[in-house]
XYZ file of C-alpha atoms in Angstrom:
337
model
C 4.115 8.793 22.668
C 2.957 8.062 18.586
C 2.921 11.558 16.985
C 0.489 12.075 14.238
C -0.137 14.754 11.631
C -2.909 14.336 9.642
C -3.350 15.780 6.201
C -6.198 16.390 3.745
C -4.805 14.112 -0.006
C -5.625 17.147 -1.514
C -3.502 20.561 -1.691
C -6.528 22.421 -2.573
C -6.901 22.160 1.626
C -4.463 24.387 2.009
C -7.017 27.320 0.255
C -9.965 25.511 2.122
C -11.531 23.162 -0.068
C -14.132 21.003 1.755
C -12.534 17.874 2.684
C -13.832 13.828 2.405
C -14.815 14.687 -1.460
C -12.205 11.818 -2.240
C -10.189 9.114 -1.157
C -6.696 8.320 -1.134
C -6.862 4.791 -2.359
C -2.537 4.751 -1.825
C 0.095 6.145 -0.946
C 3.894 5.603 -0.699
C 7.037 6.828 1.436
C 10.407 6.959 0.886
C 13.037 9.583 2.719
C 11.960 12.095 2.703
C 9.009 12.286 0.168
C 5.318 11.470 0.117
C 3.246 9.679 -2.800
C -0.544 9.771 -2.896
C -2.878 8.671 -5.089
C -7.051 10.062 -5.221
C -9.399 9.174 -6.808
C -9.766 12.583 -8.578
C -7.442 10.242 -11.265
C -4.767 12.895 -9.551
C -0.537 11.510 -8.136
C 0.365 13.975 -5.974
C 3.965 14.827 -4.463
C 4.705 15.788 -0.364
C 7.569 17.019 1.191
C 7.274 14.916 4.507
C 9.015 18.019 6.994
C 6.583 20.361 4.956
C 4.454 18.703 4.287
C 3.385 20.649 1.406
C 2.772 19.165 -2.630
C 5.414 19.394 -4.531
C 4.490 17.842 -7.845
C 1.189 16.528 -9.257
C 0.504 14.409 -11.654
C -3.482 14.627 -13.570
C -5.027 11.140 -15.374
C -6.556 12.348 -18.050
C -8.346 9.705 -18.484
C -12.331 9.824 -16.661
C -13.677 7.666 -13.895
C -9.892 6.106 -13.527
C -9.138 6.738 -9.566
C -5.501 6.203 -8.399
C -5.814 2.905 -6.885
C -1.294 2.088 -6.279
C 1.382 3.428 -7.210
C 5.480 3.062 -6.795
C 7.406 5.858 -7.801
C 11.196 6.744 -7.297
C 13.011 9.732 -8.403
C 13.037 9.522 -12.216
C 9.878 8.231 -12.308
C 6.401 7.580 -10.633
C 3.640 4.164 -11.959
C 0.497 4.156 -10.718
C -2.268 1.948 -12.153
C -5.109 4.118 -12.202
C -8.718 2.683 -13.957
C -7.728 0.269 -16.629
C -3.996 1.341 -17.446
C -0.988 1.943 -16.312
C 0.539 4.904 -15.844
C 3.553 6.374 -16.372
C 4.891 9.894 -15.462
C 8.696 11.576 -15.658
C 9.441 13.427 -13.288
C 13.182 14.814 -15.134
C 10.316 16.104 -17.803
C 7.905 18.282 -16.530
C 5.971 14.712 -15.668
C 5.660 13.818 -19.432
C 3.854 10.421 -19.639
C 6.912 7.937 -20.882
C 3.641 5.164 -21.743
C 0.085 4.339 -20.851
C -0.307 1.282 -20.830
C -3.143 -1.389 -21.256
C -5.627 -2.414 -24.059
C -7.143 -5.294 -22.359
C -10.203 -3.473 -20.936
C -10.428 -4.897 -17.824
C -9.942 -2.248 -13.752
C -6.988 -3.269 -12.357
C -6.666 -3.083 -8.585
C -3.255 -3.589 -7.867
C 0.517 -2.686 -9.123
C 4.388 -4.241 -8.670
C 8.303 -3.161 -9.545
C 11.138 -4.260 -10.788
C 13.959 -2.368 -12.452
C 12.269 -3.776 -15.709
C 8.660 -4.254 -15.724
C 5.198 -4.058 -13.949
C 2.958 -6.584 -12.519
C -0.936 -5.508 -12.556
C -3.892 -7.659 -11.166
C -6.630 -6.777 -12.953
C -10.537 -7.200 -12.875
C -10.470 -11.092 -14.779
C -9.040 -12.983 -12.606
C -5.566 -12.430 -14.623
C -2.256 -10.846 -13.574
C -0.586 -9.274 -16.842
C 3.386 -8.113 -16.570
C 4.048 -4.824 -18.965
C 8.133 -4.324 -20.021
C 8.992 -0.547 -18.391
C 10.468 -0.188 -22.126
C 8.447 -0.601 -24.455
C 5.162 -0.376 -22.427
C 3.957 -3.629 -23.566
C 1.452 -6.891 -22.672
C 5.135 -9.828 -22.257
C 3.157 -11.903 -19.697
C -0.011 -13.168 -19.494
C -1.274 -14.917 -16.007
C -3.810 -16.604 -15.984
C -4.472 -17.249 -11.844
C -8.029 -16.615 -10.077
C -11.292 -16.876 -11.192
C -11.713 -14.151 -9.185
C -10.464 -10.271 -9.811
C -6.575 -10.409 -8.437
C -7.103 -7.475 -5.771
C -3.120 -8.092 -4.465
C -0.007 -9.096 -5.786
C 3.767 -8.947 -5.143
C 6.775 -8.993 -7.642
C 8.827 -11.934 -5.984
C 12.693 -10.680 -7.931
C 15.226 -12.860 -7.431
C 13.704 -15.990 -6.968
C 11.495 -14.909 -10.797
C 8.444 -15.323 -8.794
C 5.183 -13.332 -8.250
C 2.893 -14.186 -5.181
C -1.113 -13.440 -6.424
C -4.228 -12.723 -3.917
C -7.604 -12.604 -5.089
C -11.348 -11.700 -4.155
C -11.783 -15.573 -4.479
C -10.176 -15.904 -1.317
C -7.030 -17.494 -2.659
C -3.405 -17.160 -2.630
C -0.753 -18.620 -5.418
C 2.489 -18.833 -6.649
C 3.399 -17.480 -10.167
C 6.783 -18.733 -12.015
C 6.766 -14.893 -13.954
C 8.733 -16.288 -16.872
C 6.889 -19.660 -18.413
C 3.507 -18.270 -16.275
C 2.839 -22.075 -14.493
C 1.552 -21.638 -11.222
C 4.206 -23.092 -8.171
C 2.374 -22.842 -5.236
C -1.207 -22.525 -3.589
C -1.298 -21.398 -0.071
C -4.534 -20.681 0.134
C -8.393 -22.328 -2.492
C -11.024 -20.313 -3.011
C -13.158 -19.322 -0.434
C -16.732 -17.616 -0.426
C -15.507 -15.991 3.261
C -12.387 -14.277 2.569
C -10.637 -12.056 -0.088
C -7.579 -11.723 -0.611
C -6.768 -7.759 0.464
C -3.101 -7.172 0.153
C 0.027 -9.614 0.100
C 3.964 -8.793 0.706
C 7.266 -10.874 0.075
C 9.384 -10.681 3.539
C 13.068 -9.457 3.298
C 14.881 -13.023 2.528
C 11.974 -14.099 -0.084
C 11.402 -17.276 2.373
C 7.908 -15.195 4.009
C 4.920 -14.664 2.471
C 2.538 -12.560 4.314
C -1.265 -11.825 4.051
C -4.303 -9.614 5.193
C -8.106 -10.860 4.385
C -11.500 -9.044 4.245
C -11.797 -10.869 7.580
C -8.928 -9.314 9.307
C -6.845 -12.704 9.420
C -3.473 -11.805 9.236
C -1.056 -14.708 7.586
C 2.251 -15.297 7.628
C 2.901 -18.054 5.155
C 6.977 -20.175 5.382
C 7.947 -20.349 1.283
C 10.514 -23.561 2.354
C 7.916 -26.075 3.117
C 4.811 -24.339 2.139
C 3.186 -24.086 5.057
C 1.388 -21.313 7.612
C 3.848 -20.254 10.035
C 1.304 -18.337 12.410
C -2.331 -16.900 11.437
C -3.746 -14.275 14.173
C -6.904 -12.382 13.693
C -7.426 -9.514 16.375
C -11.151 -7.844 14.751
C -13.015 -8.635 12.250
C -12.507 -4.851 10.254
C -11.205 -5.538 6.565
C -7.916 -5.891 6.459
C -6.943 -3.192 3.391
C -2.748 -2.550 3.893
C 0.078 -4.164 5.155
C 3.827 -3.279 5.120
C 6.632 -4.242 5.931
C 9.545 -2.405 7.579
C 12.509 -2.279 5.137
C 15.619 -1.293 6.745
C 16.480 -2.984 10.421
C 13.656 -4.596 12.480
C 11.419 -6.571 10.395
C 7.973 -4.984 11.067
C 5.039 -5.761 9.635
C 2.564 -2.499 10.490
C -1.067 -3.898 8.756
C -4.371 -1.025 8.267
C -7.966 -1.751 8.548
C -11.257 0.062 7.808
C -12.107 -0.554 11.037
C -9.819 2.897 11.447
C -6.921 1.395 13.309
C -3.187 0.651 12.479
C -1.608 -2.056 14.680
C 2.411 -2.980 14.463
C 3.249 -7.217 14.830
C 6.700 -8.922 15.334
C 6.326 -10.592 10.930
C 8.647 -13.152 12.796
C 6.646 -14.723 16.216
C 3.044 -12.641 14.919
C 2.733 -11.692 17.905
C 0.972 -7.578 17.908
C 3.057 -5.344 19.494
C 0.571 -2.513 19.589
C -2.575 -0.951 18.424
C -3.032 2.729 17.574
C -6.515 4.266 17.237
C -6.330 7.980 15.746
C -9.069 8.504 17.559
C -7.864 8.289 21.241
C -6.857 11.705 22.538
C -5.795 9.696 25.741
C -2.078 9.018 27.436
C -2.712 5.893 27.996
C -0.079 3.913 26.672
C 3.346 5.007 24.914
C 1.759 4.975 21.788
C -1.657 5.932 21.837
C -1.772 9.776 20.842
C -2.158 11.119 17.831
C -1.975 15.350 16.658
C -4.692 15.892 14.249
C -3.777 19.796 12.820
C -4.828 21.585 9.381
C -2.084 22.431 6.964
C -1.876 26.310 6.830
C -1.123 28.126 3.828
C 2.629 27.135 3.620
C 3.200 24.113 5.544
C 3.121 23.041 9.216
C 6.628 21.854 11.057
C 6.954 18.449 12.698
C 6.716 19.448 15.454
C 2.768 21.060 15.897
C 1.730 19.750 18.802
C -2.332 20.892 17.564
C -4.861 18.285 18.978
C -8.669 18.562 17.569
C -10.906 15.234 18.200
C -10.347 12.885 14.605
C -13.047 10.318 14.062
C -11.797 7.183 13.390
C -11.181 7.245 9.791
C -11.288 3.966 7.752
C -7.880 2.982 6.221
C -7.031 2.246 2.731
C -2.735 2.046 2.613
C -0.363 2.104 5.254
C 3.637 2.354 5.708
C 6.402 1.970 7.911
C 9.686 3.178 7.198
C 12.141 3.836 10.022
C 11.271 5.799 12.037
C 7.465 6.615 10.736
C 3.738 5.127 10.137
C 1.956 6.422 6.559
C -1.595 6.331 6.117
C -4.140 6.693 3.748
C -7.873 7.702 4.509
C -10.710 7.215 3.268
C -12.139 10.522 3.953
C -9.088 11.744 1.852
C -6.409 12.928 4.347
C -2.710 11.070 5.088
C -1.573 10.455 7.991
C 1.742 10.263 9.206
C 3.018 8.881 12.359
C 6.253 9.400 14.550
C 6.892 6.191 16.355
C 9.330 4.554 17.829
C 9.471 1.289 16.777
C 12.661 -0.459 18.475
C 11.377 0.470 21.595
C 8.218 -1.533 21.121
C 9.951 -5.340 21.220
């Protein structure tokens, strides 16, 4: 059985603030730490055990929702509005860099140790140096906004997906397009991308609910699946152990896939309170003052809320939703194979 605890994306929910005013556009999880970004221009750091909000970082520019982010123990990097914000977690949350200047709305980001790449509304991917804060390269990739991108650092390539329906791979040092995996298609927007761990495979999800896997060595599709036509907003590959792929869609469904074969292992429906299947039940509870423990078994009806971002760990799946909530699901992925 999968057990899920749903919490509000804003810490003021603990004091009774209304839910649904903001979207939780992005989330990340590492060990016992969860970080979320919201349309209220705020990044929040949560403890995954207590569900306490530990840190809060505010984007000071108006109309700059946080659309994507990455973090480590020392810093948080977020794409918000037309700029990339970098906060130092060890210096009281001081902004160390505010990178932009091009005036284009950002849709996504991907980081290495020294660079951050962002997808922009003008169809370009821009690469910024994390130390100087300067834009080091502009890659002209697409005819419409770059809606997703991911860096393969060992191979020095950047995969970009666009609202024009295309997927391309660029050499980050020269800016040359080295492969075109999907041609522009007005009926298909590429919503999410991620490299496989060995760098040989690339996964993509589209606005028509299609999931694709390419073998980069052959520049050919290894497999593709389509369960429904709901927009597939996010995908994430398990970083350690099994290469399990998890996707989240606007119909509120999380799916777990075998990344090598493309077989769907299980679908999780947040609104399903039945005991049918080993991973079909999510439990919800309001967050009382002081947080809650993961042993809570409080159940209450939960509408099927569209999913904007999904992340998977060794035994947990994290999702963020259009009503501003976050959901943390305990699941034994090994039992699905």
